[in-house]
Amino acid sequence: MSTVGEERYGEWIAVRKDAGAAPHVAELVLDRPKAMNAVSSEVAARLAEACAALAADRDVRVTVLTSSNERAFCVGADLKERNSLTDAELGRHRPTARAAYTGVLELPMPTIAAVHGYALGGGFELALSCDLIVADPSAVVGLPEVSVGVIPGGGGTQLLPRRVGAARAAELIFSARRVEAAEARELGLVDVLTGAGEDRAEALALAARIAGNSPVGLRAAKRALRTGWGLDLRAGLEIEDAAWRTVAFSGDRTEGVAAFNEKRKPQWPGG
């Protein structure tokens, strides 16, 4: 069902602008509640389409990934659909699935996942593709793919070790175990643990705080953080310097310094 100010991408993906009444915040909604947001070929294609539109929208400073299902963020791949695919069909489906996860991962603005209930397999990989994960006490996360004869294919083998280290990631992936919210917070699998049912509200509030900052600065900082992953310090500092230069000579830098000295709120030009 559509809401005012909402743009639909097929039946199961929605984008809401100025989400939570916060300017410059977009909410990217997984909206296949009857299937707990299982990622079918159609869901994947439309999610990639929505991410492409968000990436091109210079007015969006922060994106929050949410779920319309009360019991789950996303249970991962649609295994009922997968069970009906031939090997050839599965191979043809692969680029579509990859585009969905890559679409979230490569959003140029800061991204926050609001997680409650199950976030398993590809569902947890969607959350891992975001910069920050906010979860409520009902959250259960994990990458159980080896228990059904596959491996994480939405970035899990690469994103999880970057969060928790190689050995911890190996234990979680090899054991296929599910991790409940409190332990997930201790292990660094999620960043913020909220009260019951407060994950979306807290994620939107955090997004609003972030969105008050320079849009040019936010994108450059994210680019430096992401591009510098895994590089040695010298190479990482070169990445940072290149990102700094894109901000240092921008209108946002001029406005930010002026606003600070004039003791007023910046009016970011975004360039």
XYZ file of N, CA, C and O in Angstrom, residues 64-259:
784
model
N 18.032 5.417 5.462
C 17.760 4.429 6.510
C 17.036 3.251 5.877
O 15.997 3.425 5.231
N 17.576 2.059 6.046
C 16.989 0.835 5.505
C 16.124 0.189 6.576
O 16.624 -0.153 7.652
N 14.824 0.036 6.291
C 13.888 -0.461 7.295
C 13.047 -1.602 6.737
O 13.092 -1.915 5.548
N 12.241 -2.192 7.621
C 11.350 -3.290 7.261
C 9.930 -2.966 7.684
O 9.709 -2.412 8.764
N 8.953 -3.364 6.857
C 7.548 -3.171 7.217
C 6.978 -4.371 7.969
O 5.829 -4.333 8.407
N 7.785 -5.424 8.134
C 7.323 -6.625 8.825
C 7.696 -6.542 10.304
O 8.838 -6.237 10.647
N 6.754 -6.829 11.185
C 7.000 -6.693 12.620
C 7.926 -7.773 13.166
O 8.546 -7.587 14.206
N 8.015 -8.906 12.478
C 8.776 -10.041 13.004
C 10.162 -10.190 12.395
O 10.968 -10.984 12.883
N 10.417 -9.449 11.327
C 11.691 -9.667 10.644
C 12.140 -8.421 9.906
O 11.328 -7.667 9.351
N 13.442 -8.224 9.891
C 14.066 -7.247 9.002
C 14.107 -7.838 7.599
O 13.562 -7.286 6.656
N 14.723 -9.002 7.483
C 14.763 -9.736 6.217
C 15.342 -11.114 6.496
O 16.398 -11.224 7.125
N 14.653 -12.159 6.026
C 15.101 -13.529 6.298
C 16.075 -14.050 5.243
O 16.474 -15.214 5.280
N 16.480 -13.189 4.304
C 17.463 -13.605 3.315
C 16.843 -14.022 2.005
O 15.740 -13.590 1.644
N 17.548 -14.865 1.277
C 17.105 -15.276 -0.053
C 15.759 -16.008 0.013
O 15.450 -16.685 0.996
N 14.991 -15.855 -1.032
C 13.702 -16.544 -1.150
C 13.981 -18.000 -1.542
O 14.122 -18.326 -2.723
N 14.076 -18.868 -0.542
C 14.457 -20.261 -0.806
C 13.362 -21.034 -1.519
O 13.647 -22.027 -2.203
N 12.123 -20.609 -1.390
C 11.051 -21.256 -2.173
C 11.265 -20.994 -3.653
O 11.127 -21.902 -4.482
N 11.604 -19.770 -3.990
C 11.912 -19.473 -5.387
C 13.170 -20.217 -5.829
O 13.190 -20.812 -6.915
N 14.188 -20.194 -4.990
C 15.440 -20.866 -5.349
C 15.221 -22.358 -5.605
O 15.851 -22.948 -6.484
N 14.319 -22.966 -4.841
C 14.060 -24.408 -4.995
C 13.468 -24.742 -6.352
O 13.583 -25.879 -6.826
N 12.848 -23.758 -6.991
C 12.201 -24.001 -8.286
C 13.109 -23.698 -9.466
O 12.746 -23.955 -10.618
N 14.306 -23.151 -9.209
C 15.195 -22.736 -10.291
C 16.089 -23.882 -10.759
O 16.594 -24.660 -9.949
N 16.283 -23.957 -12.051
C 17.302 -24.858 -12.585
C 18.672 -24.228 -12.350
O 18.775 -23.042 -11.996
N 19.732 -25.005 -12.564
C 21.072 -24.444 -12.416
C 21.279 -23.255 -13.350
O 21.876 -22.248 -12.974
N 20.774 -23.381 -14.582
C 20.927 -22.299 -15.556
C 20.179 -21.054 -15.094
O 20.684 -19.930 -15.206
N 18.982 -21.228 -14.562
C 18.200 -20.091 -14.069
C 18.869 -19.445 -12.872
O 18.881 -18.212 -12.739
N 19.429 -20.266 -11.992
C 20.136 -19.733 -10.831
C 21.324 -18.886 -11.274
O 21.579 -17.811 -10.717
N 22.054 -19.364 -12.276
C 23.186 -18.601 -12.796
C 22.750 -17.271 -13.396
O 23.421 -16.248 -13.206
N 21.627 -17.269 -14.080
C 21.132 -16.028 -14.667
C 20.629 -15.054 -13.594
O 20.661 -13.847 -13.780
N 20.167 -15.611 -12.475
C 19.661 -14.778 -11.383
C 20.784 -14.094 -10.607
O 20.571 -13.020 -10.028
N 21.965 -14.665 -10.633
C 23.067 -14.180 -9.802
C 23.389 -12.691 -9.994
O 23.507 -11.952 -9.004
N 23.529 -12.183 -11.223
C 23.836 -10.752 -11.368
C 22.753 -9.848 -10.778
O 23.061 -8.785 -10.231
N 21.493 -10.280 -10.861
C 20.399 -9.495 -10.291
C 20.529 -9.426 -8.769
O 20.367 -8.366 -8.155
N 20.821 -10.575 -8.157
C 20.989 -10.605 -6.700
C 22.175 -9.746 -6.275
O 22.083 -8.963 -5.322
N 23.284 -9.886 -6.980
C 24.468 -9.104 -6.619
C 24.205 -7.610 -6.722
O 24.668 -6.822 -5.884
N 23.447 -7.206 -7.737
C 23.169 -5.784 -7.940
C 22.395 -5.193 -6.772
O 22.568 -4.018 -6.429
N 21.536 -5.987 -6.137
C 20.762 -5.498 -4.997
C 21.677 -5.188 -3.819
O 21.616 -4.099 -3.222
N 22.544 -6.141 -3.469
C 23.447 -5.942 -2.336
C 24.471 -4.849 -2.635
O 24.765 -4.003 -1.783
N 24.996 -4.854 -3.858
C 25.956 -3.825 -4.246
C 25.304 -2.448 -4.255
O 25.935 -1.450 -3.902
N 24.021 -2.409 -4.649
C 23.310 -1.136 -4.672
C 23.265 -0.494 -3.297
O 23.492 0.720 -3.150
N 22.984 -1.288 -2.261
C 22.980 -0.761 -0.892
C 24.399 -0.398 -0.463
O 24.649 0.678 0.087
N 25.337 -1.284 -0.724
C 26.726 -1.075 -0.296
C 27.316 0.191 -0.895
O 28.084 0.904 -0.238
N 26.974 0.487 -2.140
C 27.607 1.593 -2.850
C 26.805 2.891 -2.798
O 27.151 3.854 -3.498
N 25.766 2.956 -1.989
C 25.091 4.240 -1.820
C 26.107 5.265 -1.341
O 26.863 5.002 -0.391
N 26.163 6.442 -1.938
C 27.249 7.379 -1.631
C 27.076 8.155 -0.336
O 28.031 8.753 0.163
N 25.856 8.147 0.199
C 25.608 8.855 1.455
C 25.654 7.873 2.620
O 25.554 6.666 2.414
N 25.800 8.344 3.862
C 25.745 7.434 5.010
C 24.432 6.640 5.031
O 23.368 7.172 4.676
N 24.528 5.387 5.451
C 23.358 4.513 5.495
C 23.266 3.846 6.861
O 24.282 3.492 7.464
N 22.029 3.661 7.316
C 21.771 3.047 8.616
C 20.722 1.968 8.434
O 19.681 2.213 7.826
N 20.970 0.772 8.953
C 19.971 -0.290 8.950
C 19.248 -0.293 10.284
O 19.880 -0.223 11.341
N 17.912 -0.364 10.249
C 17.096 -0.476 11.457
C 16.576 -1.906 11.525
O 15.707 -2.310 10.751
N 17.130 -2.681 12.456
C 16.911 -4.130 12.467
C 16.100 -4.560 13.684
O 16.403 -4.181 14.820
N 15.082 -5.357 13.419
C 14.351 -6.057 14.484
C 14.009 -7.442 13.962
O 13.958 -7.667 12.753
N 13.797 -8.384 14.851
C 13.472 -9.739 14.422
C 14.609 -10.359 13.629
O 15.789 -10.044 13.830
N 14.243 -11.229 12.717
C 15.251 -11.982 11.974
C 15.955 -11.125 10.917
O 15.324 -10.458 10.096
N 17.279 -11.167 10.938
C 18.116 -10.592 9.888
C 19.143 -11.665 9.577
O 20.233 -11.704 10.150
N 18.761 -12.571 8.706
C 19.556 -13.776 8.474
C 20.015 -13.858 7.022
O 19.315 -13.415 6.112
N 21.177 -14.464 6.818
C 21.680 -14.652 5.468
C 21.745 -13.329 4.727
O 22.328 -12.350 5.198
N 21.117 -13.304 3.555
C 21.106 -12.083 2.764
C 20.489 -10.909 3.486
O 20.828 -9.751 3.214
N 19.590 -11.174 4.423
C 19.019 -10.086 5.208
C 20.062 -9.411 6.072
O 20.127 -8.177 6.161
N 20.909 -10.208 6.714
C 21.982 -9.625 7.517
C 23.016 -8.968 6.613
O 23.608 -7.948 6.970
N 23.225 -9.515 5.423
C 24.170 -8.899 4.492
C 23.696 -7.519 4.036
O 24.509 -6.619 3.830
N 22.384 -7.340 3.893
C 21.868 -6.001 3.583
C 22.205 -5.039 4.720
O 22.595 -3.890 4.483
N 22.041 -5.495 5.957
C 22.395 -4.653 7.105
C 23.898 -4.383 7.137
O 24.331 -3.248 7.385
N 24.702 -5.414 6.890
C 26.154 -5.246 6.882
C 26.609 -4.287 5.783
O 27.671 -3.660 5.899
N 25.824 -4.160 4.728
C 26.162 -3.253 3.632
C 25.965 -1.799 4.021
O 26.419 -0.897 3.304
N 25.271 -1.560 5.128
C 25.070 -0.197 5.634
C 26.251 0.212 6.514
O 27.007 -0.625 6.998
N 26.383 1.489 6.751
C 27.494 1.997 7.568
C 27.277 1.735 9.051
O 28.237 1.514 9.794
N 26.024 1.778 9.485
C 25.690 1.579 10.893
C 24.469 0.674 10.997
O 23.599 0.691 10.114
N 24.410 -0.110 12.072
C 23.271 -0.996 12.306
C 22.691 -0.684 13.680
O 23.384 -0.779 14.695
N 21.417 -0.309 13.686
C 20.659 -0.067 14.916
C 19.694 -1.232 15.076
O 18.993 -1.598 14.130
N 19.639 -1.844 16.255
C 18.798 -3.026 16.451
C 18.027 -2.927 17.760
O 18.484 -2.292 18.713
N 16.872 -3.591 17.793
C 16.128 -3.673 19.045
C 16.342 -5.056 19.659
O 16.990 -5.921 19.050
N 15.854 -5.317 20.872
C 16.169 -6.575 21.561
C 15.647 -7.840 20.876
O 16.094 -8.943 21.204
N 14.718 -7.695 19.936
C 14.196 -8.877 19.243
C 15.098 -9.344 18.112
O 14.883 -10.413 17.537
N 16.131 -8.571 17.780
C 16.970 -8.883 16.624
C 17.702 -10.210 16.800
O 18.242 -10.509 17.866
N 17.703 -10.983 15.737
C 18.471 -12.226 15.654
C 19.205 -12.190 14.320
O 18.568 -12.152 13.258
N 20.531 -12.175 14.367
C 21.317 -12.013 13.147
C 22.196 -13.239 12.915
O 22.494 -13.998 13.840
N 22.622 -13.413 11.672
C 23.515 -14.519 11.383
C 23.635 -14.775 9.897
O 22.834 -14.287 9.088
N 24.663 -15.545 9.556
C 24.905 -15.961 8.170
C 24.888 -17.493 8.134
O 25.932 -18.136 8.231
N 23.700 -18.088 7.991
C 23.563 -19.545 8.092
C 23.699 -20.283 6.767
O 23.317 -21.452 6.668
N 24.283 -19.654 5.746
C 24.258 -20.230 4.397
C 24.876 -21.616 4.292
O 24.381 -22.465 3.534
N 25.977 -21.889 5.027
C 26.607 -23.207 4.863
C 25.693 -24.333 5.345
O 25.865 -25.486 4.957
N 24.689 -24.001 6.161
C 23.763 -25.028 6.640
C 22.789 -25.481 5.555
O 22.122 -26.506 5.713
N 22.707 -24.718 4.452
C 21.853 -25.137 3.327
C 22.680 -25.335 2.060
O 22.161 -25.327 0.949
N 23.986 -25.502 2.236
C 24.826 -25.904 1.112
C 25.329 -24.797 0.223
O 25.777 -25.052 -0.897
N 25.285 -23.538 0.700
C 25.859 -22.445 -0.078
C 26.789 -21.637 0.842
O 27.128 -22.089 1.930
N 27.201 -20.480 0.387
C 27.981 -19.575 1.226
C 27.350 -18.195 1.146
O 26.550 -17.917 0.250
N 27.684 -17.290 2.074
C 27.179 -15.929 1.938
C 27.572 -15.361 0.575
O 28.743 -15.432 0.195
N 26.594 -14.821 -0.138
C 26.866 -14.331 -1.486
C 26.485 -12.892 -1.691
O 26.508 -12.395 -2.815
N 26.130 -12.192 -0.604
C 25.777 -10.784 -0.695
C 26.805 -9.906 -0.023
O 26.500 -8.793 0.400
N 28.036 -10.404 0.072
C 29.114 -9.631 0.679
C 29.497 -10.080 2.073
O 30.427 -9.540 2.673
N 28.812 -11.085 2.616
C 29.031 -11.470 4.000
C 30.436 -11.907 4.338
O 30.956 -11.569 5.413
N 31.086 -12.667 3.448
C 32.441 -13.143 3.758
C 33.460 -12.010 3.764
O 34.568 -12.171 4.297
N 33.115 -10.875 3.165
C 34.028 -9.733 3.120
C 33.652 -8.655 4.138
O 34.531 -8.031 4.745
N 32.364 -8.444 4.336
C 31.910 -7.381 5.238
C 31.997 -7.782 6.703
O 32.347 -6.962 7.564
N 31.666 -9.031 7.023
C 31.677 -9.449 8.424
C 33.066 -9.375 9.044
O 33.223 -8.845 10.157
N 34.138 -9.881 8.387
C 35.460 -9.758 9.002
C 35.909 -8.313 9.196
O 36.679 -8.016 10.111
N 35.418 -7.417 8.374
C 35.769 -6.007 8.541
C 35.119 -5.427 9.790
O 35.588 -4.437 10.327
N 34.053 -6.042 10.241
C 33.379 -5.602 11.470
C 33.968 -6.260 12.705
O 34.175 -5.605 13.720
N 34.194 -7.576 12.637
C 34.505 -8.317 13.868
C 35.828 -9.063 13.827
O 36.173 -9.736 14.787
N 36.566 -8.939 12.732
C 37.833 -9.650 12.626
C 37.675 -11.004 11.952
O 36.592 -11.596 11.939
N 38.776 -11.515 11.406
C 38.732 -12.731 10.595
C 38.321 -13.959 11.393
O 37.498 -14.764 10.941
N 38.883 -14.142 12.585
C 38.597 -15.351 13.356
C 37.140 -15.388 13.811
O 36.465 -16.419 13.725
N 36.634 -14.269 14.327
C 35.244 -14.227 14.764
C 34.301 -14.444 13.588
O 33.302 -15.160 13.684
N 34.610 -13.833 12.443
C 33.775 -14.021 11.260
C 33.779 -15.480 10.819
O 32.739 -16.038 10.451
N 34.950 -16.120 10.878
C 35.037 -17.531 10.503
C 34.171 -18.390 11.418
O 33.442 -19.283 10.959
N 34.227 -18.127 12.702
C 33.411 -18.897 13.650
C 31.932 -18.751 13.348
O 31.176 -19.729 13.331
N 31.496 -17.525 13.084
C 30.075 -17.276 12.833
C 29.619 -17.880 11.510
O 28.533 -18.459 11.416
N 30.440 -17.758 10.478
C 30.056 -18.287 9.161
C 30.138 -19.807 9.134
O 29.237 -20.487 8.627
N 31.205 -20.383 9.699
C 31.359 -21.843 9.669
C 30.324 -22.542 10.542
O 29.861 -23.634 10.217
N 29.972 -21.936 11.663
C 29.005 -22.571 12.569
C 27.562 -22.333 12.131
O 26.656 -23.053 12.556
N 27.344 -21.314 11.300
C 26.006 -20.949 10.816
C 25.065 -20.576 11.955
O 23.850 -20.623 11.811
N 25.626 -20.175 13.100
C 24.760 -19.948 14.245
C 24.081 -18.579 14.206
O 24.582 -17.633 13.595
N 22.939 -18.528 14.857
C 22.183 -17.287 14.986
C 22.584 -16.587 16.286
O 22.774 -17.241 17.306
N 22.680 -15.277 16.223
C 23.150 -14.501 17.366
C 22.042 -13.532 17.787
O 21.557 -12.738 16.979
N 21.661 -13.602 19.057
C 20.621 -12.713 19.553
C 21.190 -11.338 19.876
O 22.402 -11.141 19.971
N 20.289 -10.385 20.069
C 20.645 -8.964 20.095
C 21.746 -8.608 21.093
O 22.695 -7.898 20.747
N 21.630 -9.062 22.322
C 22.606 -8.665 23.344
C 24.011 -9.120 22.968
O 24.979 -8.344 23.054
N 24.149 -10.378 22.538
C 25.469 -10.857 22.129
C 25.927 -10.156 20.865
O 27.123 -9.847 20.712
N 24.995 -9.900 19.960
C 25.341 -9.205 18.714
C 25.956 -7.841 19.009
O 26.922 -7.420 18.365
N 25.422 -7.158 20.002
C 25.986 -5.857 20.383
C 27.371 -6.036 20.993
O 28.303 -5.272 20.693
N 27.551 -7.044 21.824
C 28.857 -7.293 22.439
C 29.915 -7.610 21.384
O 31.066 -7.204 21.503
N 29.526 -8.358 20.362
C 30.473 -8.778 19.322
C 30.713 -7.700 18.277
O 31.611 -7.837 17.445
N 29.912 -6.645 18.289
C 30.054 -5.608 17.273
C 29.300 -5.914 15.989
O 29.527 -5.257 14.964
N 28.388 -6.879 16.036
C 27.575 -7.197 14.860
C 26.523 -6.118 14.630
O 26.054 -5.928 13.510
N 26.114 -5.440 15.694
C 25.262 -4.260 15.582
C 25.913 -3.151 16.390
O 26.721 -3.409 17.288
N 25.564 -1.906 16.081
C 26.247 -0.777 16.695
C 25.470 -0.138 17.838
O 26.059 0.349 18.796
N 24.143 -0.119 17.722
C 23.293 0.509 18.730
C 22.173 -0.450 19.077
O 21.519 -1.003 18.186
N 21.952 -0.680 20.363
C 20.850 -1.520 20.824
C 19.827 -0.624 21.504
O 20.143 0.088 22.460
N 18.599 -0.648 21.007
C 17.549 0.246 21.489
C 16.587 -0.495 22.407
O 16.723 -1.695 22.647
N 15.556 0.212 22.857
C 14.465 -0.436 23.551
C 13.598 -1.206 22.560
O 13.742 -1.066 21.336
N 12.674 -2.005 23.071
C 11.815 -2.826 22.216
C 11.022 -1.954 21.255
O 10.392 -0.974 21.656
N 11.080 -2.315 19.982
C 10.308 -1.629 18.965
C 10.796 -0.238 18.611
O 10.108 0.499 17.897
N 12.002 0.117 19.067
C 12.476 1.485 18.864
C 13.563 1.595 17.803
O 14.147 2.669 17.617
N 13.853 0.500 17.105
C 14.963 0.526 16.150
C 14.750 1.548 15.031
O 15.648 2.314 14.696
N 13.556 1.570 14.453
C 13.299 2.506 13.348
C 13.377 3.949 13.837
O 14.025 4.796 13.209
N 12.706 4.254 14.946
C 12.702 5.625 15.459
C 14.115 6.087 15.803
O 14.502 7.225 15.495
N 14.906 5.212 16.437
C 16.274 5.579 16.801
C 17.140 5.765 15.564
O 17.962 6.697 15.499
N 16.957 4.894 14.565
C 17.732 5.020 13.328
C 17.391 6.319 12.604
O 18.281 7.017 12.093
N 16.113 6.673 12.562
C 15.709 7.921 11.908
C 16.213 9.137 12.682
O 16.614 10.141 12.079
N 16.204 9.050 14.014
C 16.723 10.164 14.819
C 18.224 10.344 14.593
O 18.720 11.480 14.464
N 18.945 9.237 14.537
C 20.380 9.299 14.251
C 20.617 9.867 12.851
O 21.505 10.706 12.640
N 19.800 9.426 11.891
C 19.915 9.934 10.523
C 19.687 11.435 10.472
O 20.385 12.164 9.752
N 18.707 11.919 11.242
C 18.424 13.356 11.262
C 19.614 14.140 11.800
O 19.950 15.221 11.283
N 20.274 13.598 12.835
C 21.451 14.281 13.382
C 22.577 14.328 12.340
O 23.239 15.354 12.171
N 22.778 13.216 11.671
C 23.829 13.149 10.651
C 23.510 14.090 9.493
O 24.391 14.789 8.971
N 22.233 14.134 9.092
C 21.827 14.929 7.933
C 21.978 16.422 8.148
O 21.945 17.199 7.187
N 22.166 16.852 9.398
C 22.408 18.266 9.655
C 23.800 18.713 9.259
O 24.083 19.916 9.225
N 24.662 17.781 8.935
C 26.047 18.099 8.565
C 26.199 18.280 7.061
O 25.279 18.013 6.286
N 27.369 18.720 6.659
C 27.635 19.017 5.247
C 27.421 17.793 4.356
O 28.042 16.749 4.563
N 26.554 17.904 3.328
C 26.364 16.767 2.423
C 27.630 16.417 1.645
O 27.904 15.245 1.392
N 28.399 17.433 1.292
C 29.669 17.166 0.600
C 30.630 16.473 1.552
O 31.306 15.498 1.190
N 30.688 16.952 2.784
C 31.565 16.338 3.775
C 31.173 14.912 4.085
O 32.026 14.026 4.205
N 29.864 14.648 4.215
C 29.399 13.298 4.530
C 29.792 12.305 3.442
O 30.289 11.208 3.724
N 29.574 12.674 2.203
C 29.897 11.759 1.094
C 31.403 11.549 0.971
O 31.859 10.438 0.698
N 32.162 12.620 1.182
C 33.620 12.488 1.093
C 34.163 11.636 2.234
O 35.065 10.806 2.040
N 33.624 11.829 3.440
C 34.066 11.025 4.582
C 33.742 9.550 4.363
O 34.562 8.672 4.654
N 32.544 9.269 3.832
C 32.194 7.876 3.564
C 33.110 7.285 2.504
O 33.568 6.147 2.630
N 33.388 8.060 1.468
C 34.268 7.577 0.403
C 35.652 7.246 0.952
O 36.251 6.215 0.607
N 36.166 8.107 1.824
C 37.487 7.846 2.408
C 37.465 6.611 3.297
O 38.374 5.775 3.253
N 36.424 6.470 4.122
C 36.305 5.306 4.998
C 36.221 4.017 4.191
O 36.935 3.038 4.471
N 35.341 4.000 3.196
C 35.131 2.775 2.428
C 36.330 2.429 1.545
O 36.755 1.289 1.480
N 36.869 3.435 0.843
C 37.957 3.171 -0.099
C 39.237 2.790 0.623
O 40.060 2.030 0.097
N 39.410 3.295 1.845
C 40.636 3.014 2.594
C 40.671 1.668 3.286
O 41.708 1.255 3.801
N 39.521 0.950 3.304
C 39.488 -0.369 3.944
C 40.571 -1.280 3.387
O 40.717 -1.433 2.173
N 41.325 -1.874 4.267
C 42.270 -2.911 3.844
C 43.579 -2.393 3.293
O 44.475 -3.182 3.004
N 43.717 -1.092 3.118
C 44.962 -0.541 2.596
C 45.949 -0.295 3.727
O 45.563 -0.164 4.885
N 47.244 -0.227 3.379
C 48.205 0.133 4.414
C 48.037 1.615 4.753
O 47.353 2.361 4.040
N 48.639 2.048 5.849
C 48.406 3.394 6.352
C 48.773 4.459 5.329
O 48.019 5.420 5.124
N 49.903 4.311 4.667
C 50.336 5.335 3.716
C 49.315 5.480 2.585
O 48.931 6.591 2.207
N 48.860 4.346 2.038
C 47.868 4.391 0.956
C 46.544 4.964 1.463
O 45.877 5.732 0.765
N 46.180 4.594 2.680
C 44.946 5.110 3.261
C 44.982 6.614 3.435
O 43.974 7.311 3.202
N 46.116 7.135 3.837
C 46.236 8.582 4.014
C 46.158 9.324 2.684
O 45.670 10.459 2.619
N 46.617 8.680 1.615
C 46.463 9.279 0.288
C 44.986 9.335 -0.114
O 44.527 10.315 -0.704
N 44.258 8.279 0.207
C 42.816 8.262 -0.056
C 42.142 9.391 0.723
O 41.291 10.118 0.196
N 42.509 9.539 1.984
C 41.934 10.600 2.808
C 42.254 11.979 2.231
O 41.379 12.861 2.178
N 43.487 12.165 1.783
C 43.874 13.462 1.234
C 43.060 13.798 -0.004
O 42.615 14.947 -0.181
N 42.848 12.810 -0.861
C 42.055 13.043 -2.067
C 40.619 13.425 -1.711
O 40.030 14.328 -2.322
N 40.063 12.751 -0.700
C 38.705 13.087 -0.259
C 38.670 14.475 0.368
O 37.730 15.246 0.146
N 39.686 14.810 1.151
C 39.769 16.130 1.774
C 39.748 17.232 0.714
O 39.068 18.258 0.881
N 40.450 17.017 -0.372
C 40.526 18.039 -1.415
C 39.173 18.284 -2.077
O 38.898 19.399 -2.532
N 38.335 17.266 -2.140
C 37.009 17.468 -2.741
C 36.121 18.328 -1.853
O 35.161 18.936 -2.333
N 36.422 18.377 -0.559
C 35.632 19.176 0.378
C 36.257 20.550 0.609
O 35.556 21.563 0.719
N 37.578 20.602 0.677
C 38.281 21.823 1.093
C 38.000 23.010 0.181
O 38.024 24.161 0.632
N 37.715 22.748 -1.082
C 37.491 23.840 -2.033
C 36.032 23.906 -2.477
O 35.718 24.424 -3.543
N 35.152 23.402 -1.619
C 33.723 23.366 -1.937
C 32.988 24.529 -1.280
O 33.475 25.159 -0.333
N 31.761 24.764 -1.770
C 30.903 25.762 -1.143
C 30.534 25.391 0.275
O 30.345 26.268 1.130
N 30.431 24.082 0.553
C 30.103 23.647 1.908
C 31.187 24.059 2.902
O 30.894 24.471 4.028
N 32.446 23.949 2.500
C 33.528 24.354 3.406
C 33.469 25.853 3.672
O 33.572 26.306 4.824
N 33.227 26.631 2.616
C 33.128 28.083 2.785
C 31.986 28.447 3.725
O 32.145 29.251 4.650
N 30.824 27.815 3.515
C 29.656 28.099 4.346
C 29.859 27.604 5.769
O 29.482 28.277 6.734
N 30.452 26.437 5.937
C 30.663 25.887 7.268
C 31.546 26.763 8.127
O 31.253 27.022 9.306
N 32.642 27.257 7.549
C 33.557 28.128 8.293
C 32.886 29.459 8.611
O 33.000 29.989 9.734
N 32.143 29.994 7.615
C 31.458 31.270 7.840
C 30.406 31.138 8.940
O 30.300 31.995 9.825
N 29.630 30.067 8.895
C 28.575 29.858 9.895
C 29.168 29.709 11.289
O 28.614 30.219 12.268
